[in-house]
Coordinates of C-alpha atoms in Angstrom, one line a residue:
X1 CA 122.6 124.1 109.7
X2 CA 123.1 121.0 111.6
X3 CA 122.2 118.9 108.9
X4 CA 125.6 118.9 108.2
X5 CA 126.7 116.7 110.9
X6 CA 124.9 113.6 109.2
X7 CA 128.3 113.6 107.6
X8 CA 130.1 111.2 109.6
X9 CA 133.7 112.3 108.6
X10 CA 133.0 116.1 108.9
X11 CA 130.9 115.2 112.4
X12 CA 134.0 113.6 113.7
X13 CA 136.1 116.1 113.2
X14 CA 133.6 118.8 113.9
X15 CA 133.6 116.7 117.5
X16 CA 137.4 116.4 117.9
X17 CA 137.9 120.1 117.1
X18 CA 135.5 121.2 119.6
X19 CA 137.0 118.8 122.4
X20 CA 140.7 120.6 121.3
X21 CA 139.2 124.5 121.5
X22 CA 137.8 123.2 124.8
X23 CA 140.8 122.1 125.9
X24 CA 142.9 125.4 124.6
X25 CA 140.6 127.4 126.6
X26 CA 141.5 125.7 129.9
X27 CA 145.1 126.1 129.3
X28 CA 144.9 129.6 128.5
X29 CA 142.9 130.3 132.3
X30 CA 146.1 127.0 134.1
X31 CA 148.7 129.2 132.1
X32 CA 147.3 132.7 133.7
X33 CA 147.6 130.8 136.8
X34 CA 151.1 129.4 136.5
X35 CA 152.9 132.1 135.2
X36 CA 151.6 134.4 138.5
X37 CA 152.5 131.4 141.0
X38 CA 156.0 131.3 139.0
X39 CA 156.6 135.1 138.6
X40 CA 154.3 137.6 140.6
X41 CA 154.2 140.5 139.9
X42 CA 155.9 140.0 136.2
X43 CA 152.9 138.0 135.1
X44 CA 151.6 140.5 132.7
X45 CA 154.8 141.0 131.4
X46 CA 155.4 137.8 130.5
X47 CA 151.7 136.5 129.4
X48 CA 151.8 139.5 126.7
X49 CA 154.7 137.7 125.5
X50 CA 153.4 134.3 125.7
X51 CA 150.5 135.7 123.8
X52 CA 152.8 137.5 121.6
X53 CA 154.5 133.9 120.7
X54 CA 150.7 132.8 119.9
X55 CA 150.2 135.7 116.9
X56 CA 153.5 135.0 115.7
X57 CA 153.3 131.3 115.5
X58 CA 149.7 132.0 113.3
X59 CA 151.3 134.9 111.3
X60 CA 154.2 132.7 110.3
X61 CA 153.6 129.1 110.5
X62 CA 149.8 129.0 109.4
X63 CA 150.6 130.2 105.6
X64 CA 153.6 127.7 105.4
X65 CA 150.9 124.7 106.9
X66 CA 148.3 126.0 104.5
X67 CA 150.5 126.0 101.4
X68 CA 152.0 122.5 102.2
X69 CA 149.0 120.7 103.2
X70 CA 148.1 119.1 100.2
X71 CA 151.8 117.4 100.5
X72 CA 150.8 115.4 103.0
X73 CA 147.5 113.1 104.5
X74 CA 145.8 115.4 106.2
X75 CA 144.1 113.2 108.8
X76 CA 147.5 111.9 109.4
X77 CA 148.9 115.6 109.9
X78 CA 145.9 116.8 112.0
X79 CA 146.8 113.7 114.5
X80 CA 150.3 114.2 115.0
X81 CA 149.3 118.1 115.5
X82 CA 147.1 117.0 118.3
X83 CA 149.5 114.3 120.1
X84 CA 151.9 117.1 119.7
X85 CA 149.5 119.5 121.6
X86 CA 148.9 117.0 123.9
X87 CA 152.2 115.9 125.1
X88 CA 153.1 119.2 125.3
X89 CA 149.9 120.0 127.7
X90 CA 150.9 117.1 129.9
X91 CA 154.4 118.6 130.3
X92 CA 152.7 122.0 131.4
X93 CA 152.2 119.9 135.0
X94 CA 155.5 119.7 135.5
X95 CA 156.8 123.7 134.8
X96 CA 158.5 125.1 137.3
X97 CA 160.8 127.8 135.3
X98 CA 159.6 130.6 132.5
X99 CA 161.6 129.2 130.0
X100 CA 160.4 125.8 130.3
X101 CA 157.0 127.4 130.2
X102 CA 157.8 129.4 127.1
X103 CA 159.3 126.2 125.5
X104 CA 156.3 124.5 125.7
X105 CA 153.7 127.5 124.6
X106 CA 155.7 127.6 121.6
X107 CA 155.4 123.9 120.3
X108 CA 151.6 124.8 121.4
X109 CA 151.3 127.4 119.2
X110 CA 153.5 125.6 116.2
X111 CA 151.4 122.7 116.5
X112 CA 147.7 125.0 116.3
X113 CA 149.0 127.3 113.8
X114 CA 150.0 124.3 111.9
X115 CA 146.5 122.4 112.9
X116 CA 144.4 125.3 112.2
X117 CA 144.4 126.1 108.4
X118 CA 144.3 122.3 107.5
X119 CA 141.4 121.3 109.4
X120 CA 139.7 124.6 107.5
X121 CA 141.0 123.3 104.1
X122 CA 139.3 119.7 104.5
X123 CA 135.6 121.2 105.0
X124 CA 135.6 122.2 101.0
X125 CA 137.0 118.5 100.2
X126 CA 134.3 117.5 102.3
X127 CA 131.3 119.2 101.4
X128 CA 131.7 120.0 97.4
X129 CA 127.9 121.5 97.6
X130 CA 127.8 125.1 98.7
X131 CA 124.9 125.2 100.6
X132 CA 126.7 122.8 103.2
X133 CA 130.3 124.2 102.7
X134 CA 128.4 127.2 104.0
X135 CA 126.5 125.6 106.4
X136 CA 129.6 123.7 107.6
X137 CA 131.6 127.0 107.9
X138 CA 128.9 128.3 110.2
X139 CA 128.9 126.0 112.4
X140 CA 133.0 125.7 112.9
X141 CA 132.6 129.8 113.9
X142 CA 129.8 129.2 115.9
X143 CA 131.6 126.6 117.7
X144 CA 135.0 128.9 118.0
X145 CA 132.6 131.3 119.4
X146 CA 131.1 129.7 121.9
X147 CA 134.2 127.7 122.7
X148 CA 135.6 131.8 124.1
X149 CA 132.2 131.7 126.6
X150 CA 132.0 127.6 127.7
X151 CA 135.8 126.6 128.1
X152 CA 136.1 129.9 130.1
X153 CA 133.0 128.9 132.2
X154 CA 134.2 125.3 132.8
X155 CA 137.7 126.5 133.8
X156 CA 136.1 128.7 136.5
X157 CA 133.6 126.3 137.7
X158 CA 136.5 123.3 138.2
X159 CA 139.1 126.0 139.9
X160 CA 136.2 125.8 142.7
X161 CA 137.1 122.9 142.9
X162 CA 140.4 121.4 142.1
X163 CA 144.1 123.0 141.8
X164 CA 144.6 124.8 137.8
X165 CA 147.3 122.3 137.6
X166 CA 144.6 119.3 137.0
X167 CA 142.6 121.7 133.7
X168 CA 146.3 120.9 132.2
X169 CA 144.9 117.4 132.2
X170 CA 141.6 118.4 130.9
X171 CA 144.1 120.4 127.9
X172 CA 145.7 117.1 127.3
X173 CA 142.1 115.0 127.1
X174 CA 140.8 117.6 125.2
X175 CA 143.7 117.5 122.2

């Protein structure tokens, strides 16, 4: 299965992809954090609908980015997806109302929804054998899977040590 890696453009975006899941899973642990400090005991309330935002933004905006991918250069796109994702990250540091916290989660969401299917359409542009489209596939779910179990784990180990404000910075690196 790892053979496919000696691809150098599918290993580099195997690479970045990992480095953004990582990245999303610290966020998701800062953002738990931030919306208690900011709200208390409405914190559930109001990460069901952050998380609410997140299905909406896949159900919606990842058909419209999957139909009008081929429109546009796709490494191009898949950049400006991440600096957008990044940016936004950074500007989680500085949150100190919902709504600014809801503004940002939903130009997160827009961005990965939007990221999401066209980083899944280039794997069969690159691999036109099906043995590797296959093996390739594998491995991106592998990775998502394991992305739920280590970015978790990281988050957890580095609140031991430093405020959740800084894993916002780890989001931003990892985008």
């Amino acid at each position: 299965m790892l053979s496919v890696l000696s691809e150098k453009s599918f290993r580099n975006l195997f690479y970045a992809q990992n480095f953004s899941l990582l990245g999303g899973g610290l966020a998701t642990v800062a953002i738990s954090l931030l919306v208690f400090d900011l709200s208390g005991q409405d914190a559930a309330l109001i990460l069901s609908g952050l998380f609410t935002i997140k299905m909406l933004a896949y159900v919606i905006i990842s058909p419209l980015a999957g139909a009008i991918a081929d429109r546009f250069n796709i490494k191009t796109f898949l950049i400006i997806q991440d600096i957008i994702r990044a940016i936004a990250a950074f500007g989680l540091i500085f949150v100190s109302e919902i709504w600014q916290l809801y503004f940002i989660i939903i130009l997160i969401y827009i961005s990965s929804a939007a990221f999401t299917p066209i980083y899944q359409s280039t794997i069969p542009k690159i691999f036109k054998d099906e043995a590797d489209y296959t093996k390739a596939l594998s491995l991106f779910r592998i990775a998502q899977d394991m992305e739920n179990i280590l970015s978790y784990s990281l988050a957890t180990l580095l609140l031991l040590f430093l405020d959740y404000n800084l894993l916002f910075i780890g989001t931003f690196i990892g985008y």
